[in-house]
Coordinates of C-alpha atoms in Angstrom, one line a residue:
E21 CA 73.7 112.3 42.7
D22 CA 74.8 114.4 39.8
G23 CA 78.5 113.9 40.6
D24 CA 79.2 117.5 41.8
A25 CA 81.0 118.5 45.1
A26 CA 77.6 120.0 46.4
G27 CA 77.4 119.5 50.3
A28 CA 81.0 118.4 50.2
E29 CA 83.5 119.9 52.8
Q30 CA 84.7 123.4 51.8
I31 CA 87.5 125.5 53.0
Q32 CA 88.1 129.2 52.5
Q33 CA 90.9 130.1 50.2
G34 CA 91.2 134.0 49.8
S35 CA 87.7 135.1 49.1
V36 CA 86.7 131.9 47.3
N37 CA 85.3 128.7 48.8
V38 CA 87.1 125.6 47.7
A39 CA 85.9 122.1 48.0
T40 CA 88.1 119.6 49.6
T41 CA 86.5 116.5 47.9
L42 CA 86.6 115.6 44.3
P43 CA 83.3 114.8 42.5
E44 CA 82.7 111.1 41.7
A45 CA 84.2 109.8 38.5
E46 CA 82.0 108.9 35.7
N47 CA 83.5 106.4 33.2
G48 CA 86.9 107.2 34.6
V49 CA 86.6 111.1 34.2
V50 CA 86.3 113.4 37.2
T51 CA 84.6 116.6 36.1
L52 CA 85.2 119.6 38.3
T53 CA 82.1 121.7 38.9
Q54 CA 84.0 124.3 41.4
D55 CA 87.6 124.7 42.5
V56 CA 89.0 121.7 44.5
K57 CA 92.0 121.5 46.8
V58 CA 93.2 117.9 47.5
T59 CA 96.4 116.1 48.8
S60 CA 96.3 113.3 46.2
L61 CA 95.1 112.3 42.8
D62 CA 94.2 108.8 41.4
A63 CA 96.9 108.0 38.9
N64 CA 94.6 106.3 36.6
K65 CA 91.9 108.8 36.0
T66 CA 91.0 111.8 33.8
Y67 CA 90.4 115.1 35.5
D68 CA 88.5 117.7 33.4
L69 CA 88.9 121.0 35.0
K70 CA 86.2 122.8 32.9
G71 CA 87.4 126.2 33.8
H72 CA 88.2 125.4 37.4
K73 CA 91.2 125.3 39.6
L74 CA 92.5 121.8 40.8
I75 CA 94.9 122.5 43.8
L76 CA 97.2 119.6 44.7
D77 CA 98.7 120.4 47.9
L78 CA 101.7 118.2 48.9
S79 CA 102.5 120.0 52.2
S80 CA 102.4 117.9 55.4
N81 CA 104.8 115.6 53.7
A82 CA 102.1 114.2 51.2
P83 CA 103.9 111.9 48.6
S84 CA 104.3 112.8 45.0
I85 CA 101.7 111.4 42.7
V86 CA 103.2 108.2 41.2
V87 CA 101.8 107.0 37.9
G88 CA 102.8 103.4 37.6
E89 CA 103.2 101.0 34.8
N90 CA 100.2 100.7 32.5
S91 CA 98.6 103.7 34.2
T92 CA 97.6 107.0 32.6
L93 CA 96.9 110.2 34.6
T94 CA 95.2 113.0 32.4
I95 CA 94.5 116.7 33.4
K96 CA 92.7 118.5 30.7
D97 CA 90.1 121.2 30.2
S98 CA 87.6 120.3 27.7
S99 CA 85.6 123.7 28.0
V100 CA 88.2 125.4 25.7
V101 CA 89.8 125.0 22.3
A102 CA 93.5 125.6 21.6
P103 CA 95.2 128.2 21.7
N104 CA 93.0 129.1 24.8
K105 CA 93.8 127.7 28.2
G106 CA 91.0 126.8 30.5
G107 CA 91.4 125.8 34.3
T108 CA 94.4 125.9 36.4
L109 CA 96.4 122.9 38.0
E110 CA 98.0 124.5 41.0
L111 CA 100.9 122.3 42.3
T112 CA 101.7 123.6 45.8
G113 CA 103.2 122.7 49.3
T114 CA 106.7 121.3 48.3
E115 CA 109.8 122.1 46.2
N116 CA 110.0 118.5 45.0
A117 CA 108.7 116.7 42.2
F118 CA 104.8 116.6 42.0
I119 CA 103.7 114.2 39.2
N120 CA 106.0 111.2 38.7
P121 CA 105.4 108.8 35.9
Q122 CA 107.3 105.7 36.5
K123 CA 108.4 103.0 33.9
G124 CA 105.4 102.6 31.5
G125 CA 103.2 105.2 33.2
T126 CA 101.9 108.2 31.2
V127 CA 100.7 111.7 32.2
N128 CA 98.8 113.8 29.7
V129 CA 98.1 117.5 30.3
E130 CA 96.1 119.7 27.9
N131 CA 94.6 123.1 27.7
V132 CA 95.5 124.3 31.2
T133 CA 97.8 126.5 33.0
V134 CA 100.1 124.8 35.4
T135 CA 101.7 126.6 38.4
C136 CA 104.2 124.8 40.7
T137 CA 106.3 125.5 43.8
G138 CA 108.7 122.7 42.8
S139 CA 109.1 120.6 39.7
A140 CA 105.9 119.9 38.1
F141 CA 106.6 116.6 36.1
F142 CA 109.3 114.1 36.6
P143 CA 109.2 111.0 34.5
Q144 CA 111.5 108.3 35.7
G145 CA 112.0 105.0 34.1
D146 CA 111.9 103.2 30.7
A147 CA 108.9 104.4 28.6
A148 CA 107.7 106.8 31.3
A149 CA 105.8 109.5 29.3
V150 CA 104.9 113.2 29.8
N151 CA 102.7 114.8 27.1
I152 CA 102.0 118.5 27.5
T153 CA 99.8 120.1 24.9
N154 CA 98.5 123.7 24.7
C155 CA 99.6 124.5 28.3
D156 CA 101.4 127.4 30.2
V157 CA 103.6 125.8 32.8
I158 CA 105.3 128.1 35.4
A159 CA 107.4 126.2 37.8
K160 CA 109.8 127.2 40.6
N161 CA 112.2 124.6 39.7
Y162 CA 111.5 122.7 36.5
G163 CA 108.4 122.2 34.3
V164 CA 109.5 118.9 33.2
A165 CA 112.7 117.3 34.4
T166 CA 114.3 113.7 34.3
N167 CA 117.5 112.2 35.6
A168 CA 119.5 110.3 33.1
A169 CA 122.2 109.6 35.5
K170 CA 121.0 105.9 35.7
V171 CA 120.4 103.4 32.7
D172 CA 116.9 102.7 34.6
N173 CA 116.0 106.1 33.5
Y174 CA 116.9 105.9 29.9
G175 CA 113.9 105.9 27.3
V176 CA 111.6 108.4 28.9
K177 CA 109.3 110.0 26.5
I178 CA 108.7 113.8 26.8
N179 CA 106.4 115.4 24.2
L180 CA 105.8 119.2 24.4
K181 CA 103.5 120.8 21.9
D182 CA 102.1 124.4 21.6
S183 CA 102.9 125.2 25.3
T184 CA 105.1 127.6 27.1
F185 CA 107.5 126.9 30.1
K186 CA 108.9 129.3 32.6
G187 CA 111.0 128.6 35.7
D188 CA 110.6 131.4 38.2
D189 CA 113.6 130.7 40.5
S190 CA 116.8 132.4 39.8
N191 CA 118.7 129.3 41.2
Y192 CA 117.6 127.3 38.1
D193 CA 118.3 129.6 35.3

């Protein structure tokens, strides 16, 4: 098996066939060979989009992706070099938070376009980290948000480098 989604279940999305099963990880890296639509991600893997679209659909009450202590979720595109963007991470199906690093969890996103129907990244807890590098993030609510109302949420680490962020909902200007 070469690790691609060939033969995997497919759905029709517009005029494009989209796989519903991710390729197998090799050494902790899931490399896309076509567009894929899923309802969850492994919070301790790297997803290399390689110019493709990864659609995370949290409709039907699917939970946010929680990245727990000592876990690292990386979404990148190694097929391009900055300032170019490669594939797209499409977060759809809810207006809530999609990717939620908790105390000691880390999310890295690099060289991709992120579109989101809610809040894309919501670090929560001491040393929860979000690192966004060379990305365009377009979110209905917030690209990156946190809540410092409780001491438990102090100490989050948010690093935004060479990226653009746009909210597209007038309620959140």
